[in-house]
Coordinates of C-alpha atoms in Angstrom, one line a residue:
M1 CA 2.8 -20.7 25.3
I2 CA 1.4 -18.0 22.2
S3 CA -0.2 -21.3 20.8
M4 CA -1.4 -20.8 17.2
E5 CA -4.1 -18.2 17.5
R6 CA -3.9 -17.0 13.9
F7 CA -3.5 -20.5 12.1
V8 CA -6.4 -22.0 14.1
F9 CA -8.5 -18.6 13.1
F10 CA -7.8 -19.7 9.2
L11 CA -8.0 -22.4 9.6
V12 CA -11.9 -22.7 11.3
C13 CA -12.5 -20.4 8.9
A14 CA -11.6 -22.5 5.7
T15 CA -13.9 -25.2 7.1
A16 CA -17.0 -26.2 7.1
A17 CA -17.5 -23.7 10.4
C18 CA -16.6 -20.8 8.1
A19 CA -18.9 -22.0 5.3
L20 CA -21.5 -22.6 8.1
L21 CA -21.0 -18.7 9.3
S22 CA -20.6 -17.1 5.9
S23 CA -24.3 -18.6 4.8
S24 CA -25.6 -16.9 8.5
A25 CA -28.2 -14.0 7.7
S26 CA -25.5 -11.8 8.8
A27 CA -22.5 -12.5 6.1
K28 CA -23.6 -11.5 2.3
V29 CA -22.8 -11.4 -1.6
V30 CA -21.2 -8.0 -2.4
E31 CA -21.2 -7.5 -6.1
H32 CA -20.2 -4.1 -8.1
T33 CA -19.5 -4.7 -12.4
F34 CA -15.9 -2.2 -12.8
D35 CA -16.3 -1.0 -16.4
V36 CA -12.8 0.5 -17.0
G37 CA -12.4 2.8 -20.0
N38 CA -11.6 5.8 -21.6
F39 CA -13.4 9.3 -19.4
T40 CA -12.0 12.7 -20.4
V41 CA -10.8 15.1 -17.1
T42 CA -10.5 18.8 -16.9
R43 CA -7.2 19.7 -14.5
M44 CA -5.0 22.1 -14.4
C45 CA -6.7 24.6 -17.2
Q46 CA -6.4 21.4 -19.8
Q47 CA -8.4 18.3 -20.7
Q48 CA -7.1 15.3 -20.0
V49 CA -8.0 11.3 -21.1
I50 CA -7.0 9.1 -18.7
T51 CA -8.4 5.4 -18.1
A52 CA -11.0 5.0 -14.6
V53 CA -13.2 2.6 -13.4
N54 CA -17.1 3.6 -14.2
R55 CA -16.2 7.2 -15.3
S56 CA -15.3 8.4 -11.8
L57 CA -11.9 9.8 -10.3
P58 CA -11.3 8.2 -7.6
G59 CA -13.4 4.7 -8.6
P60 CA -16.2 3.4 -6.5
T61 CA -16.1 2.9 -2.8
I62 CA -17.0 -0.5 -2.0
T63 CA -18.2 -1.1 1.5
V64 CA -19.0 -4.4 2.9
N65 CA -19.1 -5.8 6.5
E66 CA -16.4 -8.1 7.8
G67 CA -17.3 -12.3 6.9
D68 CA -18.9 -10.3 3.1
T69 CA -18.0 -12.3 0.1
L70 CA -16.9 -9.3 -2.3
V71 CA -18.1 -10.4 -6.4
V72 CA -16.5 -7.8 -8.6
H73 CA -16.6 -8.2 -12.4
V74 CA -14.3 -6.6 -15.1
P75 CA -14.8 -5.2 -18.8
N76 CA -11.3 -4.0 -19.7
K77 CA -12.3 -1.4 -22.3
S78 CA -9.3 0.1 -22.2
P79 CA -6.6 0.5 -23.9
Y80 CA -4.3 -0.9 -22.0
N81 CA -3.6 -4.5 -20.2
L82 CA -5.2 -4.4 -16.7
T83 CA -5.0 -6.2 -13.0
L84 CA -7.0 -4.6 -10.1
H85 CA -5.4 -5.9 -6.7
W86 CA -7.2 -5.7 -3.4
H87 CA -4.7 -4.2 -1.0
G88 CA -4.6 -5.3 2.1
I89 CA -7.0 -8.5 1.7
F90 CA -6.1 -11.7 3.3
Q91 CA -6.8 -14.1 0.3
L92 CA -7.7 -17.1 2.4
F93 CA -6.5 -19.3 -0.1
S94 CA -8.1 -17.8 -2.8
G95 CA -4.8 -16.7 -4.4
W96 CA -6.4 -16.2 -7.5
A97 CA -7.8 -13.0 -7.0
D98 CA -4.5 -11.1 -5.4
G99 CA -4.6 -9.5 -8.3
P100 CA -0.8 -8.3 -9.3
A101 CA 0.1 -8.6 -12.8
Y102 CA 2.1 -12.1 -14.0
V103 CA 2.1 -13.3 -10.3
T104 CA -1.3 -14.2 -9.7
Q105 CA -3.3 -13.9 -13.0
C106 CA -2.0 -12.7 -16.0
P107 CA -3.7 -9.6 -18.0
I108 CA -6.9 -8.8 -18.7
L109 CA -6.6 -7.9 -22.1
P110 CA -8.5 -5.0 -23.9
G111 CA -11.6 -6.3 -24.6
N112 CA -11.4 -9.3 -22.2
S113 CA -12.9 -9.6 -18.3
F114 CA -12.3 -11.2 -15.8
T115 CA -14.4 -11.6 -11.8
Y116 CA -12.7 -11.2 -8.8
R117 CA -14.7 -13.5 -6.1
F118 CA -13.8 -13.6 -2.6
N119 CA -14.2 -13.9 1.0
I120 CA -13.7 -10.8 3.4
T121 CA -12.6 -12.7 6.7
G122 CA -11.1 -11.8 10.3
Q123 CA -10.7 -7.9 9.3
E124 CA -11.9 -4.5 9.9
G125 CA -11.0 -1.2 9.1
T126 CA -9.8 1.1 5.9
L127 CA -8.2 -1.0 2.4
W128 CA -8.2 0.2 -1.1
W129 CA -8.0 -0.9 -4.6
H130 CA -5.8 0.1 -7.4
A131 CA -4.2 -1.4 -10.7
H132 CA -1.9 -3.5 -10.6
T133 CA -0.1 -3.2 -13.9
S134 CA 2.1 -0.5 -14.8
Y135 CA 1.2 3.8 -14.3
L136 CA -2.6 2.6 -14.3
R137 CA -2.9 2.8 -11.1
A138 CA -2.8 6.6 -11.1
T139 CA -6.7 7.2 -12.0
V140 CA -7.3 3.5 -11.0
Y141 CA -8.1 3.4 -7.5
G142 CA -10.7 3.5 -4.5
A143 CA -11.9 3.3 -1.3
L144 CA -12.3 -0.4 0.2
I145 CA -14.2 0.1 3.8
I146 CA -14.3 -3.2 5.6
R147 CA -17.3 -2.3 8.9
P148 CA -17.9 -5.2 11.5
R149 CA -20.2 -7.4 11.0
P150 CA -24.0 -6.8 12.5
G151 CA -23.4 -7.4 16.3
R152 CA -20.4 -6.0 16.5
K153 CA -19.4 -2.4 17.8
Y154 CA -16.0 -0.6 16.7
P155 CA -12.8 -0.4 19.2
F156 CA -14.1 3.2 20.2
T157 CA -16.8 5.6 19.8
K158 CA -19.2 5.2 17.1
P159 CA -18.1 8.7 14.9
K160 CA -21.3 10.7 14.1
K161 CA -20.4 9.8 10.0
E162 CA -17.0 8.8 8.0
F163 CA -15.6 10.1 5.4
P164 CA -13.3 8.6 2.9
I165 CA -9.7 10.6 1.6
L166 CA -7.8 9.6 -0.5
L167 CA -4.7 11.6 -1.3
G168 CA -3.2 11.1 -5.1
E169 CA -1.1 12.6 -7.8
W170 CA -2.1 14.4 -11.1
W171 CA 0.5 14.2 -13.8
N172 CA -0.4 16.8 -17.0
A173 CA 0.2 13.6 -19.4
N174 CA -0.5 10.3 -20.0
V175 CA 1.0 8.2 -16.9
F176 CA 1.0 5.4 -19.9
D177 CA 4.0 7.2 -21.7
V178 CA 5.5 8.6 -18.6
E179 CA 6.3 5.0 -17.5
E180 CA 7.4 3.7 -20.9
E181 CA 9.4 6.7 -21.6
S182 CA 11.4 6.3 -18.3
L183 CA 12.4 2.5 -19.4
N184 CA 13.0 2.9 -22.7
F185 CA 15.5 5.8 -21.6
G186 CA 16.7 4.3 -18.1
G187 CA 16.2 7.6 -15.6
A188 CA 14.2 8.6 -12.9
P189 CA 9.9 9.5 -14.8
N190 CA 9.1 12.9 -14.7
I191 CA 7.7 13.8 -11.4
S192 CA 3.8 14.3 -10.9
D193 CA 2.1 17.9 -11.9
A194 CA 0.1 18.0 -8.2
Y195 CA -1.4 16.2 -5.8
T196 CA -5.2 15.5 -5.0
I197 CA -7.9 14.8 -2.5
N198 CA -10.1 12.2 -2.9
G199 CA -9.4 13.3 -7.0
R200 CA -9.7 17.1 -6.5
L201 CA -5.9 18.8 -6.8
G202 CA -7.4 21.8 -4.8
D203 CA -7.7 25.8 -5.3
H204 CA -3.5 26.1 -4.6
F205 CA -3.1 24.9 -7.9
P206 CA -4.3 26.6 -11.4
C207 CA -8.0 26.5 -12.8
S208 CA -8.8 24.6 -10.0
A209 CA -11.1 27.0 -7.9
D210 CA -13.9 25.1 -8.6
Q211 CA -11.9 21.6 -7.8
T212 CA -11.7 21.6 -3.7
H213 CA -13.2 18.6 -1.8
K214 CA -15.1 20.0 1.2
F215 CA -17.3 18.1 3.6
Q216 CA -19.4 19.4 6.3
V217 CA -19.5 18.7 10.3
E218 CA -21.5 19.2 13.6
K219 CA -19.8 21.2 16.3
G220 CA -19.2 19.0 19.1
K221 CA -19.8 15.8 17.2
T222 CA -16.7 13.5 16.4
Y223 CA -16.1 11.7 12.9
L224 CA -13.9 9.3 11.4
L225 CA -11.4 9.8 8.4
R226 CA -10.1 7.1 6.5
I227 CA -7.3 8.3 5.0
I228 CA -5.5 6.3 2.4
N229 CA -1.7 7.0 0.0
A230 CA -3.0 6.2 -3.8
A231 CA -0.2 8.3 -4.6
L232 CA 2.7 6.6 -6.8
N233 CA 5.3 7.7 -5.5
N234 CA 5.2 10.4 -2.8
Q235 CA 4.4 10.1 0.5
F236 CA 2.6 13.1 2.5
F237 CA 2.3 14.7 5.6
F238 CA -1.7 15.2 6.1
S239 CA -2.9 17.9 8.7
I240 CA -5.7 19.5 9.6
A241 CA -5.7 23.4 10.8
N242 CA -6.1 23.7 14.1
H243 CA -7.3 20.1 15.1
N244 CA -5.6 17.1 16.8
M245 CA -6.6 13.8 15.1
T246 CA -6.7 10.4 16.7
V247 CA -5.2 7.2 15.5
V248 CA -7.7 4.6 16.1
A249 CA -6.1 2.2 12.6
I250 CA -3.8 1.8 10.4
D251 CA -4.1 -0.6 7.2
A252 CA -7.2 -2.3 8.5
S253 CA -5.5 -3.1 11.8
Y254 CA -6.4 -0.8 15.2
T255 CA -4.6 0.2 17.4
N256 CA -3.9 1.5 20.3
P257 CA -5.2 5.5 20.2
Y258 CA -2.7 7.9 19.6
V259 CA -2.9 11.6 19.2
T260 CA -1.2 13.5 16.3
D261 CA -1.7 16.8 15.2
V262 CA 0.2 15.5 11.8
V263 CA -0.2 12.0 10.1
V264 CA 2.5 10.4 7.8
T265 CA 1.7 8.3 4.6
G266 CA 3.4 6.2 2.5
P267 CA 2.1 5.0 -1.1
G268 CA 0.2 1.9 0.2
Q269 CA -0.8 2.9 4.2
T270 CA -4.1 3.6 5.3
T271 CA -5.1 5.3 8.7
D272 CA -8.0 5.9 10.4
V273 CA -8.2 9.1 12.5
L274 CA -11.2 10.6 14.7
L275 CA -11.3 14.4 14.1
K276 CA -13.6 16.3 17.1
A277 CA -15.3 19.3 15.6
N278 CA -14.5 21.6 19.2
Q279 CA -12.8 24.9 17.1
P280 CA -15.0 28.1 16.7
V281 CA -17.6 27.8 14.0
G282 CA -15.5 28.4 10.5
D283 CA -14.0 26.6 6.9
Y284 CA -11.1 25.4 7.9
Y285 CA -8.0 23.3 5.4
M286 CA -7.2 19.8 5.0
A287 CA -4.1 19.6 3.8
A288 CA -1.2 17.5 2.1
H289 CA 2.1 17.3 0.8
P290 CA 5.2 15.8 0.1
Y291 CA 7.1 14.0 2.6
I292 CA 11.0 13.8 0.7
S293 CA 12.9 11.6 2.2
A294 CA 15.6 12.0 -0.1
A295 CA 17.9 14.7 -0.8
G296 CA 18.2 16.0 -4.0
I297 CA 15.3 15.1 -6.1
Q298 CA 12.8 17.0 -7.5
F299 CA 8.7 17.5 -7.0
E300 CA 5.6 19.9 -6.6
P301 CA 6.1 21.4 -3.8
N302 CA 2.7 23.0 -3.4
A303 CA -0.4 21.0 -1.0
T304 CA -3.3 20.0 -2.2
V305 CA -6.0 20.9 -0.1
G306 CA -9.6 20.5 0.6
I307 CA -12.6 22.2 2.9
I308 CA -14.2 21.4 6.5
Q309 CA -16.9 23.3 6.7
Y310 CA -18.4 24.1 10.0
K311 CA -22.4 24.2 9.9
S312 CA -23.5 27.5 10.5
S313 CA -20.0 28.6 8.7
R314 CA -21.1 32.0 7.8
S315 CA -17.6 31.9 5.6
R316 CA -19.6 29.3 3.1
N317 CA -21.1 32.6 1.7
S318 CA -18.2 34.3 2.0
S319 CA -15.0 35.0 0.2
S320 CA -13.0 34.7 3.5
T321 CA -10.2 32.3 3.3
P322 CA -10.2 28.8 5.7
I323 CA -7.1 29.1 8.1
M324 CA -4.5 27.2 6.8
P325 CA -2.6 24.4 8.7
T326 CA 1.6 24.2 9.4
L327 CA 3.1 20.8 7.6
P328 CA 6.6 20.2 8.8
A329 CA 9.2 20.8 6.4
F330 CA 9.0 18.2 3.2
N331 CA 12.5 16.7 4.8
D332 CA 11.5 16.4 8.5
T333 CA 12.6 13.3 8.7
P334 CA 12.4 13.1 12.6
T335 CA 8.8 14.1 12.4
A336 CA 7.9 11.4 10.2
H337 CA 9.8 8.8 12.0
K338 CA 7.7 10.1 15.5
F339 CA 4.9 8.8 13.9
F340 CA 5.4 6.0 12.4
S341 CA 7.4 4.6 15.5
N342 CA 4.2 6.0 18.7
L343 CA 1.8 3.6 17.0
T344 CA 0.8 0.2 18.8
G345 CA -1.5 -2.1 18.1
L346 CA -4.5 -2.9 20.3
K347 CA -4.7 -5.6 22.0
T348 CA -8.5 -6.1 22.8
G349 CA -9.1 -5.4 19.2
P350 CA -11.4 -8.3 18.0
F351 CA -8.4 -10.2 15.5
W352 CA -5.6 -9.0 17.7
V353 CA -2.9 -12.0 17.3
P354 CA -0.1 -12.3 19.8
V355 CA 3.5 -11.7 18.1
P356 CA 5.2 -15.1 17.6
T357 CA 8.3 -15.8 19.5
K358 CA 9.5 -18.8 18.3
I359 CA 11.4 -18.1 14.7
D360 CA 11.4 -20.3 11.7
E361 CA 12.9 -18.5 8.7
K362 CA 15.2 -15.6 10.1
M363 CA 15.9 -12.7 6.6
F364 CA 18.3 -10.3 6.4
I365 CA 17.3 -8.1 3.7
T366 CA 19.2 -5.2 2.3
F367 CA 17.4 -3.1 -0.2
G368 CA 17.9 -0.2 -2.3
L369 CA 18.6 1.9 -5.8
G370 CA 21.2 -0.1 -7.8
V371 CA 22.6 0.3 -11.6
S372 CA 22.1 -2.7 -14.4
P373 CA 23.5 -2.5 -17.9
C374 CA 21.4 -1.1 -20.3
G375 CA 20.3 -4.2 -22.0
A376 CA 19.5 -4.9 -25.7
N377 CA 17.5 -2.3 -27.8
K378 CA 17.2 -0.2 -25.3
N379 CA 18.5 3.9 -25.3
C380 CA 19.4 4.7 -21.8
S381 CA 20.2 8.4 -23.1
Q382 CA 19.0 9.9 -20.0
S383 CA 20.6 7.8 -17.5
P384 CA 22.5 10.3 -14.9
F385 CA 24.6 7.3 -15.3
G386 CA 26.1 7.4 -19.2
T387 CA 24.6 5.8 -21.9
N388 CA 25.5 1.8 -20.8
L389 CA 23.6 2.1 -17.9
R390 CA 20.5 2.8 -16.5
F391 CA 18.5 2.8 -12.7
S392 CA 18.2 -0.7 -11.1
A393 CA 16.7 -1.2 -7.8
S394 CA 17.5 -4.7 -5.9
M395 CA 16.9 -6.6 -2.8
N396 CA 19.9 -8.6 -1.6
N397 CA 20.9 -7.8 -4.2
H398 CA 19.0 -9.3 -6.7
S399 CA 16.7 -7.0 -9.1
F400 CA 13.1 -8.5 -10.1
E401 CA 11.9 -9.2 -13.3
L402 CA 8.2 -10.7 -14.0
P403 CA 7.8 -13.4 -16.0
S404 CA 5.4 -12.6 -19.7
T405 CA 4.3 -15.9 -20.3
L406 CA 2.9 -17.3 -17.6
S407 CA 1.7 -16.3 -13.5
M408 CA 4.0 -17.2 -10.9
L409 CA 1.0 -18.7 -9.5
E410 CA -0.1 -21.1 -12.4
A411 CA 3.8 -21.9 -12.8
H412 CA 3.7 -23.1 -8.8
Y413 CA -0.3 -24.8 -9.0
N414 CA 0.8 -26.6 -11.7
N415 CA 4.5 -27.5 -11.4
V416 CA 5.7 -25.5 -14.3
S417 CA 9.4 -24.8 -13.8
G418 CA 11.1 -22.4 -15.9
I419 CA 9.2 -19.8 -14.9
Y420 CA 10.8 -18.4 -11.1
T421 CA 13.5 -20.0 -9.4
E422 CA 13.6 -20.6 -5.6
D423 CA 16.7 -19.4 -4.2
F424 CA 15.8 -16.0 -3.3
P425 CA 18.7 -16.1 -0.4
N426 CA 18.2 -15.0 3.1
N427 CA 21.1 -12.3 3.2
P428 CA 22.8 -9.9 1.1
P429 CA 26.1 -11.5 -0.7
L430 CA 27.8 -9.0 0.7
A431 CA 28.6 -7.9 4.0
F432 CA 29.6 -3.6 4.2
D433 CA 28.6 -0.4 6.0
Y434 CA 24.9 -0.3 4.6
T435 CA 24.2 3.4 4.8
N436 CA 27.5 4.3 4.6
S437 CA 26.6 7.1 1.0
N438 CA 30.7 7.2 0.5
L439 CA 30.0 3.4 -0.8
S440 CA 31.9 2.0 -3.7
F441 CA 30.1 2.9 -6.9
G442 CA 31.1 -1.3 -7.7
L443 CA 28.3 -1.9 -5.0
A444 CA 25.5 -0.7 -6.7
F445 CA 25.5 -3.3 -9.7
T446 CA 22.5 -6.3 -9.2
E447 CA 21.5 -9.3 -10.9
R448 CA 18.0 -9.4 -12.8
S449 CA 16.9 -12.3 -11.7
T450 CA 13.0 -14.0 -10.5
K451 CA 14.3 -15.6 -7.9
V452 CA 11.4 -16.3 -4.3
K453 CA 11.9 -17.5 -1.6
K454 CA 9.5 -20.6 -0.6
L455 CA 8.3 -21.3 2.9
K456 CA 6.5 -24.3 4.6
F457 CA 2.8 -23.7 5.9
N458 CA 2.1 -22.4 8.8
A459 CA 6.2 -21.0 9.1
T460 CA 6.6 -18.1 11.3
V461 CA 9.1 -15.6 8.8
E462 CA 11.3 -12.6 10.9
M463 CA 12.5 -10.0 8.1
I464 CA 14.9 -7.2 9.2
F465 CA 14.2 -5.1 6.2
Q466 CA 18.1 -2.9 5.9
N467 CA 18.2 0.4 4.3
T468 CA 21.3 0.8 2.1
A469 CA 23.0 4.1 0.5
L470 CA 24.6 3.0 -2.8
I471 CA 22.8 5.4 -5.1
G472 CA 21.0 7.4 -2.6
I473 CA 19.0 7.1 0.8
E474 CA 15.3 7.1 1.0
N475 CA 12.0 5.4 3.0
H476 CA 11.0 2.8 1.0
P477 CA 7.6 1.2 1.2
I478 CA 7.4 -2.1 1.7
H479 CA 4.0 -3.7 0.9
L480 CA 3.6 -7.4 1.2
H481 CA 0.8 -9.0 -0.2
G482 CA -1.2 -11.7 1.5
F483 CA -0.4 -11.3 5.1
N484 CA -0.1 -8.6 7.5
F485 CA 3.0 -8.2 9.6
H486 CA 3.7 -7.3 13.2
V487 CA 6.4 -3.9 12.9
L488 CA 8.6 -4.8 16.4
A489 CA 11.0 -1.9 16.2
Q490 CA 12.5 0.4 13.6
G491 CA 15.6 2.7 13.7
F492 CA 18.1 4.4 11.8
G493 CA 22.3 3.4 10.8
N494 CA 23.2 -0.2 10.3
Y495 CA 21.0 -2.5 12.1
N496 CA 22.5 -4.2 15.3
S497 CA 21.2 -7.0 17.0
T498 CA 23.1 -7.1 20.1
E499 CA 21.8 -3.6 20.7
D500 CA 18.5 -3.7 18.2
E501 CA 16.6 -6.2 19.7
K502 CA 16.3 -4.8 23.3
K503 CA 13.6 -2.2 21.3
F504 CA 11.7 -5.2 19.9
N505 CA 7.8 -4.6 21.0
L506 CA 6.7 -7.9 21.6
D507 CA 3.4 -6.9 23.8
D508 CA 1.6 -4.5 21.8
P509 CA 3.3 -3.8 18.4
Q510 CA 1.7 -1.9 15.5
E511 CA 0.4 -4.8 12.4
R512 CA 0.9 -3.6 8.9
N513 CA 0.5 -4.7 5.7
T514 CA 2.9 -1.7 3.7
I515 CA 5.8 -0.1 6.2
G516 CA 8.1 3.0 5.2
V517 CA 11.6 1.3 6.4
P518 CA 13.1 5.1 7.7
A519 CA 15.1 6.4 5.3
G520 CA 19.0 5.6 6.0
G521 CA 17.2 3.0 8.9
W522 CA 16.1 -0.6 9.0
A523 CA 13.4 -2.0 10.6
V524 CA 12.3 -6.0 11.9
V525 CA 9.2 -7.2 11.0
R526 CA 8.0 -10.8 11.4
F527 CA 4.6 -13.3 10.7
R528 CA 3.3 -16.0 9.5
A529 CA 3.6 -18.2 6.9
N530 CA -1.0 -19.5 6.9
N531 CA -2.0 -18.6 3.4
A532 CA -1.0 -20.9 0.9
G533 CA -0.1 -19.5 -2.4
V534 CA 2.2 -16.7 -4.0
W535 CA 2.6 -14.1 -1.9
F536 CA 4.6 -10.8 -4.1
M537 CA 6.7 -8.1 -1.5
H538 CA 7.8 -5.2 -3.1
C539 CA 8.0 -1.4 -2.7
H540 CA 5.3 0.5 -3.1
L541 CA 6.8 3.6 -5.0
D542 CA 5.9 2.8 -8.7
V543 CA 8.9 4.1 -9.7
H544 CA 10.5 1.4 -8.2
M545 CA 9.2 -1.5 -9.0
P546 CA 9.4 -2.0 -12.7
W547 CA 13.6 -1.1 -11.2
G548 CA 13.3 -4.6 -9.3
L549 CA 12.8 -3.6 -5.8
G550 CA 10.7 -7.1 -4.6
T551 CA 10.3 -10.9 -4.5
A552 CA 7.9 -12.8 -3.6
F553 CA 6.9 -15.9 -1.1
V554 CA 6.0 -19.3 -2.1
V555 CA 3.6 -20.4 0.9
E556 CA 3.5 -24.8 0.5
N557 CA -0.4 -26.0 0.9
G558 CA -1.6 -26.6 4.5
P559 CA -1.9 -30.0 6.3
T560 CA -5.4 -30.0 4.5
A561 CA -7.7 -29.5 1.8
A562 CA -9.4 -26.6 3.8
T563 CA -6.0 -25.5 4.3
S564 CA -4.6 -25.3 0.8
L565 CA -5.0 -23.1 -2.6
R566 CA -8.3 -23.4 -4.3
P567 CA -8.2 -24.9 -8.0
P568 CA -8.3 -21.4 -10.5
P569 CA -11.5 -19.7 -11.6
S570 CA -12.3 -20.8 -15.1
D571 CA -12.3 -17.3 -16.7
L572 CA -8.4 -16.7 -15.4
P573 CA -7.1 -14.7 -18.1
K574 CA -3.9 -16.1 -20.2
C575 CA -1.0 -14.8 -21.0

């Protein structure tokens, strides 16, 4: 019998026992103020005004212990509407703090402020925070590190030191304008001009010799690298010259140790690795360049680099060049799939939950790119489909459209109709050869709607994600707010239940909040809906989210007040 470990855990933590635990000496309130405003930086030989938090890129690193309460005051001094999302935080019964605009809150208007307050329970490891409005995520982001509460250790050897490694993108343009131009003219947005490690481009890009991130290590010591893909539209291969890495966690979920010379990470994903400084004293590049799973798209081929410096390395004071790693080819899907599919969950970890075996809701979700009519007051002159059609994207042929007059969570809490409908389908409207690249163009037309899936509290949901080849074949990172899910299996081609169910890992599958569904393939995930509220599920490629690649789950309240959504905060922004 699997029992209902996670349900019981959440139930206990939501009752007086949790309040008692939170008030104990081991838990505390961690408070920050995030001033969001304009900030002028110099990159690639030119000055650029960006939107940033506390005049820094990346923004501040938040460090808490499991069990702490996080309070972040956000005065919006930028010229744009803004929300912040705490990517991967469960937000147990505190969905008002989750952050996606028009899903759990209306945006914070320029000149206004909002305070996010939530408890961090049942999670350890590396997560991150970022803007959840338009392309502002390109510069409004930072690390969120959850350490074990006092008295509990890591399930691996304690490292000498920890280093956050945030991978990002850089545009020589206002990112808000980049997105607006794409949406207004019906085509794909301009690609980024460079990539970054901790906000710095590295000395492989023009005028960037003094903008290379560096950190020092001691020979023989072990270090924890917290790798975060904060990019909008690029997955990355990441390597360190002459060094292997041991993966010990992904998306703040512990894994069985996995040794690799390359980490593959999609937008939104995090990967914790142990690095043993076991090479001759010297300087070594760490480098990242894109993993491009779609054919025929443009991208910047140069790699962003940082430098790992061994202490006593004389090369720091000389003109010698650090050793460069050999990164996989940009389109090396076999290497990407090997990395993603070889990860397994650590059953002895402090928050491990066995895979639920009884399934209440089974969903087969096809997704990918499509087309939709240009629409009134739109100029589709840049669309590759002609002036009457524009890029679209969908799940089960429904292209998700966010509301604008009220957030979905407010509509749910106050029983307001007309904001969304609860009829997102469990299956696509038509079965076809999903990964056949010669499909009829007529299948690519999508329907704009705001359809959600309603779930009973504590229902077990199995989702089969099936990529389609309607416009192109691509690896899509799918992110689920409010939950982790078990990744049971993933593969290529069309999902075949008879054959592919035999591949399910029901013993120690990896747990994630964001999964890269293989290009031209499928993935099967399972989660328990034990967190009341409205939870967004969407592609974490920002190019695809405004095109409609998403939906949401409305999870009903639990059987007690302790397992139900709390009332909204008094300063919740209004639309």
